[in-house]
Short mmCIF file of C-alpha atoms and ligand atoms in Angstrom, two decimals:
data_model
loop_
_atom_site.label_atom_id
_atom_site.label_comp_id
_atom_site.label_asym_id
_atom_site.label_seq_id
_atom_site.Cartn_x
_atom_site.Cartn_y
_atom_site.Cartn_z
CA UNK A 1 0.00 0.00 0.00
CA UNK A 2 1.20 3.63 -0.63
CA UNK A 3 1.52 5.78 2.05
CA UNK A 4 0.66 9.27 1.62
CA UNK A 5 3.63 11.69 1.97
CA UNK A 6 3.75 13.61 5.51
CA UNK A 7 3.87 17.38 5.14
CA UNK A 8 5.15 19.63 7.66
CA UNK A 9 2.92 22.60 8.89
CA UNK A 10 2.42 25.18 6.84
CA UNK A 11 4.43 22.83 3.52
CA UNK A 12 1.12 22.31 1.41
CA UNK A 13 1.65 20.60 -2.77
CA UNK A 14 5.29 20.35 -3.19
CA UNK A 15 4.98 16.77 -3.37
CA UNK A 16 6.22 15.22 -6.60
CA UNK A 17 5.28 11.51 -7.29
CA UNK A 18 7.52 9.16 -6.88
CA UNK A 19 8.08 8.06 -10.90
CA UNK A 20 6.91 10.55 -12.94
CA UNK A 21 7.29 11.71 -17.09
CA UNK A 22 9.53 14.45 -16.70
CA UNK A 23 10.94 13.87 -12.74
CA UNK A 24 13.77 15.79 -13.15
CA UNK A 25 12.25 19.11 -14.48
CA UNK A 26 9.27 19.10 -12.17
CA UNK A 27 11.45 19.06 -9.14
CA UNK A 28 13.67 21.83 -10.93
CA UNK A 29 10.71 24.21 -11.33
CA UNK A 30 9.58 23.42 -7.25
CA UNK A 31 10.95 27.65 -7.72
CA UNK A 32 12.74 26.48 -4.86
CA UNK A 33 16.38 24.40 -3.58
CA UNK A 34 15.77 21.11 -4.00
CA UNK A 35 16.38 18.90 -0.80
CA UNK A 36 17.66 15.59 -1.14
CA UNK A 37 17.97 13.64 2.09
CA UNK A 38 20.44 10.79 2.84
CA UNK A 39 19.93 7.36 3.41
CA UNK A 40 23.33 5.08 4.28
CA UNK A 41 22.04 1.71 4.76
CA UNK A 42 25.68 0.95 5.37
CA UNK A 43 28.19 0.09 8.20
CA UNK A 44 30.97 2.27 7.54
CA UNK A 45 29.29 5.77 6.26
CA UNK A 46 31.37 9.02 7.28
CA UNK A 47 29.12 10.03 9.29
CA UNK A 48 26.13 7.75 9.89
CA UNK A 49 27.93 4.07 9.61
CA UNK A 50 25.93 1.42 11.44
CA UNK A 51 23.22 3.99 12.46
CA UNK A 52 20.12 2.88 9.78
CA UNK A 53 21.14 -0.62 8.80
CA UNK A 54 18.55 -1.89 10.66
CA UNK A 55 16.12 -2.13 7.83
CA UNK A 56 13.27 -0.74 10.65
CA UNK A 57 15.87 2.05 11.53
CA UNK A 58 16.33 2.67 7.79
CA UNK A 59 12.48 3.34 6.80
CA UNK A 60 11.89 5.15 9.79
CA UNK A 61 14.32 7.59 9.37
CA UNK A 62 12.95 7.63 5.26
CA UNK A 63 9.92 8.63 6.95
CA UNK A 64 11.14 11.33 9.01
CA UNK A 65 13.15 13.24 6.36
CA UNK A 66 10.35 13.03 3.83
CA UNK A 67 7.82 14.77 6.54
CA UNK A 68 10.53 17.44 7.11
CA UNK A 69 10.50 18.44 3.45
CA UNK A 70 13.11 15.80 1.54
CA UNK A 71 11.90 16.33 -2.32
CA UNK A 72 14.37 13.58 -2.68
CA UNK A 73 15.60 10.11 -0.57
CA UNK A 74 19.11 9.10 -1.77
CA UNK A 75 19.61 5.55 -0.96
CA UNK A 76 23.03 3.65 -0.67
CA UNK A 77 24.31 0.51 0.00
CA UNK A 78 28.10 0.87 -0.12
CA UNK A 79 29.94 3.98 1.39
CA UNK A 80 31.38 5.89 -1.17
CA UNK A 81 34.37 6.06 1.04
CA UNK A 82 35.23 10.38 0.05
CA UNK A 83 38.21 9.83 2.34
CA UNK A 84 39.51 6.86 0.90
CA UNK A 85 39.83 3.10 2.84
CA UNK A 86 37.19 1.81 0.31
CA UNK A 87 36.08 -1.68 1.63
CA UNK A 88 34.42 -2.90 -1.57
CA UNK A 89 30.90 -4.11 -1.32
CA UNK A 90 29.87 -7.16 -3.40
CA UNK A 91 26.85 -6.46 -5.57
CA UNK A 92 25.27 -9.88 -3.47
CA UNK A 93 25.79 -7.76 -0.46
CA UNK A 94 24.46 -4.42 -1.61
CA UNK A 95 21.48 -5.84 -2.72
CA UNK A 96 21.08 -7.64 0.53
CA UNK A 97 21.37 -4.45 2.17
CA UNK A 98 18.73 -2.54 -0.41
CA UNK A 99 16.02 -5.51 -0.59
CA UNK A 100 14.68 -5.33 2.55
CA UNK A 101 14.37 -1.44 2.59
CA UNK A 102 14.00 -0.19 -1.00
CA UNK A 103 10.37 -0.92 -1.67
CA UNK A 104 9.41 0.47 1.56
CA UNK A 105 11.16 3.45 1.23
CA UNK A 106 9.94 4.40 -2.44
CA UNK A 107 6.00 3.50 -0.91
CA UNK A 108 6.47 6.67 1.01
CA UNK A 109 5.89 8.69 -2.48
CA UNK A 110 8.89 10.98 -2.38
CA UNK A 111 11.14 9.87 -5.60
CA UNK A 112 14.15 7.89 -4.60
CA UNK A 113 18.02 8.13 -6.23
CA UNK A 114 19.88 4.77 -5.86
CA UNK A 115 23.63 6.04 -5.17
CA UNK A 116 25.60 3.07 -6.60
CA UNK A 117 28.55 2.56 -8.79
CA UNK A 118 27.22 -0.81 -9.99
CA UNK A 119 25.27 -1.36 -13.18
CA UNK A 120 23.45 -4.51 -12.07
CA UNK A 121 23.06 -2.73 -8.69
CA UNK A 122 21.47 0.04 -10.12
CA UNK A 123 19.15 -1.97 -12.73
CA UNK A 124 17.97 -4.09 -9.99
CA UNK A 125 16.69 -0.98 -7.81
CA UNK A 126 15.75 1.55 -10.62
CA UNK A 127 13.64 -1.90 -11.45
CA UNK A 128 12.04 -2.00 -8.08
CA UNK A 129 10.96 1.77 -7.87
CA UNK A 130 14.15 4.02 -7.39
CA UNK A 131 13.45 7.14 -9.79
CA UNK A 132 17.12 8.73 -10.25
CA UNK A 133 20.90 7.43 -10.48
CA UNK A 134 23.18 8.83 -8.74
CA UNK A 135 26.79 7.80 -9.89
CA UNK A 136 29.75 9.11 -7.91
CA UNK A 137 32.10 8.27 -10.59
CA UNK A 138 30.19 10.37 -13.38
CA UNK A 139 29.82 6.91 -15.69
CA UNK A 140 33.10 6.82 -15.97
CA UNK A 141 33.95 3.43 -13.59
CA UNK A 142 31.09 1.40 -14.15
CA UNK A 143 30.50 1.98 -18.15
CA UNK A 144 27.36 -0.05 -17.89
CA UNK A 145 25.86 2.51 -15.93
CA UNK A 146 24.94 4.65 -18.66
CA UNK A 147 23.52 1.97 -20.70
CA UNK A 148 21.37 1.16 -18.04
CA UNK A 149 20.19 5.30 -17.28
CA UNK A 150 19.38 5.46 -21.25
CA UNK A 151 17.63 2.24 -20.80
CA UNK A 152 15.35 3.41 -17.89
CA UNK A 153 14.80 6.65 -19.44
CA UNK A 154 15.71 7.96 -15.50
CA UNK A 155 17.79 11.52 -14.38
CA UNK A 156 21.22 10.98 -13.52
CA UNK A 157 23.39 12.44 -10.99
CA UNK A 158 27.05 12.66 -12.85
CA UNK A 159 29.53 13.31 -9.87
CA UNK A 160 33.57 14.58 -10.55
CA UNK A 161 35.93 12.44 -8.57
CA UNK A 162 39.49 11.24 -8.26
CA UNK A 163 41.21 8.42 -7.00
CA UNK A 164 43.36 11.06 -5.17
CA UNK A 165 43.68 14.80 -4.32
CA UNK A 166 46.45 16.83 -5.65
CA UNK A 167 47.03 20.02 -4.16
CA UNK A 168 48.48 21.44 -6.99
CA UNK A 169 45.59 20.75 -9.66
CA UNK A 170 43.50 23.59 -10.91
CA UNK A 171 40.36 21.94 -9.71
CA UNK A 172 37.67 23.29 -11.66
CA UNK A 173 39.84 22.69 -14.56
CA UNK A 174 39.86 19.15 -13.70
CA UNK A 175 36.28 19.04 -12.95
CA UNK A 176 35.17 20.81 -16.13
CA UNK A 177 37.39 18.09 -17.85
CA UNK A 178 36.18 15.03 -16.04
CA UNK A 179 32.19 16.28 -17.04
CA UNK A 180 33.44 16.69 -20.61
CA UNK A 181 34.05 13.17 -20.43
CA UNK A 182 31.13 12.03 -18.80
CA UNK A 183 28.70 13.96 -21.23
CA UNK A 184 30.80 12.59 -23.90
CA UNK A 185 29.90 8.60 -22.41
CA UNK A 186 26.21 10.18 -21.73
CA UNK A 187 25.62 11.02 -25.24
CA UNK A 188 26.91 8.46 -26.90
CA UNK A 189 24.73 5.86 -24.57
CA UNK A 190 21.40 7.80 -25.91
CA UNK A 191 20.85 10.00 -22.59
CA UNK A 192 18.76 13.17 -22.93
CA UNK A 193 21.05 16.10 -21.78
CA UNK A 194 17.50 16.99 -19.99
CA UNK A 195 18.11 14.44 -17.64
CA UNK A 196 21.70 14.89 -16.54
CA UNK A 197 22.69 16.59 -13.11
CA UNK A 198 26.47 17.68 -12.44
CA UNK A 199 27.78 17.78 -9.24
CA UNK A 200 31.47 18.91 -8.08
CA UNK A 201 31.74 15.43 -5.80
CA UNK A 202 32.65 17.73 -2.29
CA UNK A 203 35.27 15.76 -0.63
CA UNK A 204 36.04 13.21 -3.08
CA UNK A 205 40.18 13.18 -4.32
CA UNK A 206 39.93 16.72 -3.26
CA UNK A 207 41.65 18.46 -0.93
CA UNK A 208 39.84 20.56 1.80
CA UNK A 209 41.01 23.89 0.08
CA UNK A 210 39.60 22.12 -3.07
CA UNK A 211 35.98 21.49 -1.87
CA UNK A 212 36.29 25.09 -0.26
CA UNK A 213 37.06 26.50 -4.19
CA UNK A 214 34.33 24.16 -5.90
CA UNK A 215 31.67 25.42 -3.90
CA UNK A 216 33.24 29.32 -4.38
CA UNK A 217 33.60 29.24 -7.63
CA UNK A 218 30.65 26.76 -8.74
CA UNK A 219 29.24 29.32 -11.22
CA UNK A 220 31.35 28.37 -13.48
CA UNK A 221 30.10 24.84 -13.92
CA UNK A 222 26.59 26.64 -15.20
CA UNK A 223 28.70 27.15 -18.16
CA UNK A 224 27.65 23.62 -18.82
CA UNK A 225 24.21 24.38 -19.10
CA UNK A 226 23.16 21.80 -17.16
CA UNK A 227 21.65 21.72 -12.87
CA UNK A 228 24.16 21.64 -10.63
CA UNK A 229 24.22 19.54 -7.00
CA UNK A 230 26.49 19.88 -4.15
CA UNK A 231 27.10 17.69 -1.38
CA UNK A 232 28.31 19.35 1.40
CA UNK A 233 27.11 17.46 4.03
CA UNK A 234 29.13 16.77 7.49
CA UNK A 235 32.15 16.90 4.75
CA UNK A 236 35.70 17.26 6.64
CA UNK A 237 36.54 20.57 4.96
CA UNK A 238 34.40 21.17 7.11
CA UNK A 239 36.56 20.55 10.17
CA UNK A 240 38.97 22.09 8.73
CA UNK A 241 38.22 25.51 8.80
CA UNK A 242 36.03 24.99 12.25
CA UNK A 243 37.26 21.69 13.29
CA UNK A 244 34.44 19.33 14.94
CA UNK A 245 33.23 15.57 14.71
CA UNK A 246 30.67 15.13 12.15
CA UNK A 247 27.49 15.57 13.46
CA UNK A 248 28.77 18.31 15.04
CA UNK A 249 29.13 20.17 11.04
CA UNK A 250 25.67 20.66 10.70
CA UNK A 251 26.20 25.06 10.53
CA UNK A 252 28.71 24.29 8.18
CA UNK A 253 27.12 22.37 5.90
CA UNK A 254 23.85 24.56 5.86
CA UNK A 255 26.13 27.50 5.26
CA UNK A 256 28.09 25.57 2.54
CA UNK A 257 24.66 24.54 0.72
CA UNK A 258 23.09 28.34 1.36
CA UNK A 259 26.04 30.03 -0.66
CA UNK A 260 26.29 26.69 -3.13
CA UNK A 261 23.02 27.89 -4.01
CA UNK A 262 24.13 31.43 -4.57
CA UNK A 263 26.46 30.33 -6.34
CA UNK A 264 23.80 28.18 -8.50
CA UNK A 265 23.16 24.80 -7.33
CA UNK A 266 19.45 23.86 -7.68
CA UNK A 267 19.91 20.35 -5.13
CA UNK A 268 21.54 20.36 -2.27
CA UNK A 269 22.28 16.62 -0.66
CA UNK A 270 22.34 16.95 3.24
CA UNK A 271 21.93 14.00 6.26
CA UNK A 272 19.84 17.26 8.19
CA UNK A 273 16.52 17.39 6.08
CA UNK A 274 14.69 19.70 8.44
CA UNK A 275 17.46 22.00 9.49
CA UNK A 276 18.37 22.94 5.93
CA UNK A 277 14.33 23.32 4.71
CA UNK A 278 14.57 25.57 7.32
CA UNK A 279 17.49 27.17 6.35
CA UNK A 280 15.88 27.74 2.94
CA UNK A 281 12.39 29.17 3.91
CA UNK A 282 14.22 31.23 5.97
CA UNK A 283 17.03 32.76 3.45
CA UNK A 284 13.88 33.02 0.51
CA UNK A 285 11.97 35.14 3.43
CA UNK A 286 14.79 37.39 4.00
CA UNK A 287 15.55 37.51 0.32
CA UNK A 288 11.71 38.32 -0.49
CA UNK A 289 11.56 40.55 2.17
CA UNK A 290 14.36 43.46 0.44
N1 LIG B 301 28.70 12.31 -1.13
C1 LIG B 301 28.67 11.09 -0.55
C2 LIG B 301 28.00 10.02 -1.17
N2 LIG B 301 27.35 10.19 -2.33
N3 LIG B 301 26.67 11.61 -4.10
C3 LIG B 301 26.67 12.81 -4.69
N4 LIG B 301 26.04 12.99 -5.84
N5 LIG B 301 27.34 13.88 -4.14
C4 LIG B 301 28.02 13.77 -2.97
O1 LIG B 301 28.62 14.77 -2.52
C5 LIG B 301 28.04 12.50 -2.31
C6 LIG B 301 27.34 11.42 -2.93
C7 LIG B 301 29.37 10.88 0.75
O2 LIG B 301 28.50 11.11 1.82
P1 LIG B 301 27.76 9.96 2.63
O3 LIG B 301 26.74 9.29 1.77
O4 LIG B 301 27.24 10.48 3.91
O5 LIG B 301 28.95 8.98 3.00
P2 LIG B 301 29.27 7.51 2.55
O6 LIG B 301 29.51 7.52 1.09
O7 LIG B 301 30.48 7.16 3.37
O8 LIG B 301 28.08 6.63 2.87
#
């Protein structure tokens, strides 16, 4: 049975079903950030390891960030590891981890991305109701993953990374390189430029001056045409400007999404739904207010 969406006081028809013709651009024109909450079902997360692998734990706290405003649940099975130590995840055990939650979590009616960097992975959840991809290595590890986007007809989330940081790069060189690439793979798999969302990959092979500089100067990705996401959340650049544990980032990260949008983003990806919906209302009051 589907459950009808919760709605915070005073929130009334944001609400975009689940799978829908034309997902991506109905969120986009919300006139508003989009919020995409997090959802590790994982052990080892950054932040949130261990805390919602409990399958129960896991749809509850669905639940809760979709009634504090999430327009999006991101769901993933394998820690993307941003500050290296990657344990691989066998796709057996992913799915393992996704079964018991997935179906659940999509019957709560917001749309859910599946963040995996497995073809079969993602096939078998965009299958069972997930709405969006969202690759951290921009379809550039996996090169079945765009195969299988073009194939589902479904928005993807093309993230920059590295395998490691080097101070001396010109990031957003390297980042407007790495998307060339990717919407080179993207095209030539059949995938509607419409559907594509680019996203600077905060904390991944970057160092914490980088993620500082992608989110200053992300303006310069709109040169792409294309939406821009950031990912700010409990990130360790962070800590290193203010240094504290991560749960203990969460004014950092709403600050880093408030001026990512500034600078342009249209999603933000955060583990604090409600704080950074509030954050929002409260920035587009002020703003409306001059
Ligand atoms: N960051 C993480 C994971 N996936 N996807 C996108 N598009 N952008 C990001 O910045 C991004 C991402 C890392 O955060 P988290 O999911 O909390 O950690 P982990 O990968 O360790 O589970």
């Amino acid at each position: 049975m589907t459950e009808a969406r919760a709605t915070l006081p005073g929130q009334t028809g944001t609400a975009i079903p689940p799978k829908t013709p034309n997902l991506l651009a109905r969120l986009l024109g919300l006139g508003r950030p989009v919020v995409m909450g997090i959802l590790n079902v994982t052990p080892d997360s950054f932040s949130d390891g261990g805390r919602f692998l409990d399958p129960q734990r896991a749809l509850d706290h669905a639940r809760r960030m979709a009634g504090e405003g999430a327009d999006i649940l991101d769901i993933g099975a394998e820690s993307t590891r941003p500050y290296g130590g990657a344990v691989a995840v066998s796709r057996e055990e992913e799915m393992r981890r996704l079964e018991p939650v997935l179906p659940a979590v999509t019957a709560l009616g917001v749309p859910v991305s599946i963040d995996t960097m497995k073809a079969s992975v993602a096939a078998a959840a965009l299958a069972a109701g997930a709405a969006i991809l969202n690759d951290v290595w921009g379809l550039q590890r996996d090169r079945d993953l765009a195969r299988v986007v073009a194939e589902h007809g479904v928005p993807v989330v093309i993230m920059h990374n590295r395998e490691a940081a080097d101070p001396a790069l010109d990031i957003m060189a390297d980042i407007v390189a790495f998307f060339t690439r990717s919407l080179d793979i993207a095209d030539r798999a059949g995938i509607a430029r419409d559907q594509i969302v680019l996203d600077p990959g905060i904390g991944f092979g970057k160092t914490p001056t980088q993620s500082i500089t992608a989110i200053a100067r992300l303006s310069e990705l709109r040169s792409f045409g294309l939406p821009l996401l950031v990912g700010a959340s409990r990130k360790r650049f962070i800590d290193s400007v203010s240094p504290a544990s991560p749960d203990q980032r969460i004014g950092g990260s709403i600050a880093s999404h408030l001026l990512a949008v500034e600078n342009g983003a249209a999603i933000v990806r955060t583990h604090d739904v409600a704080a950074t919906v509030q954050a929002f209302r409260i920035a587009a009051a002020i703003r409306g207010a001059r």
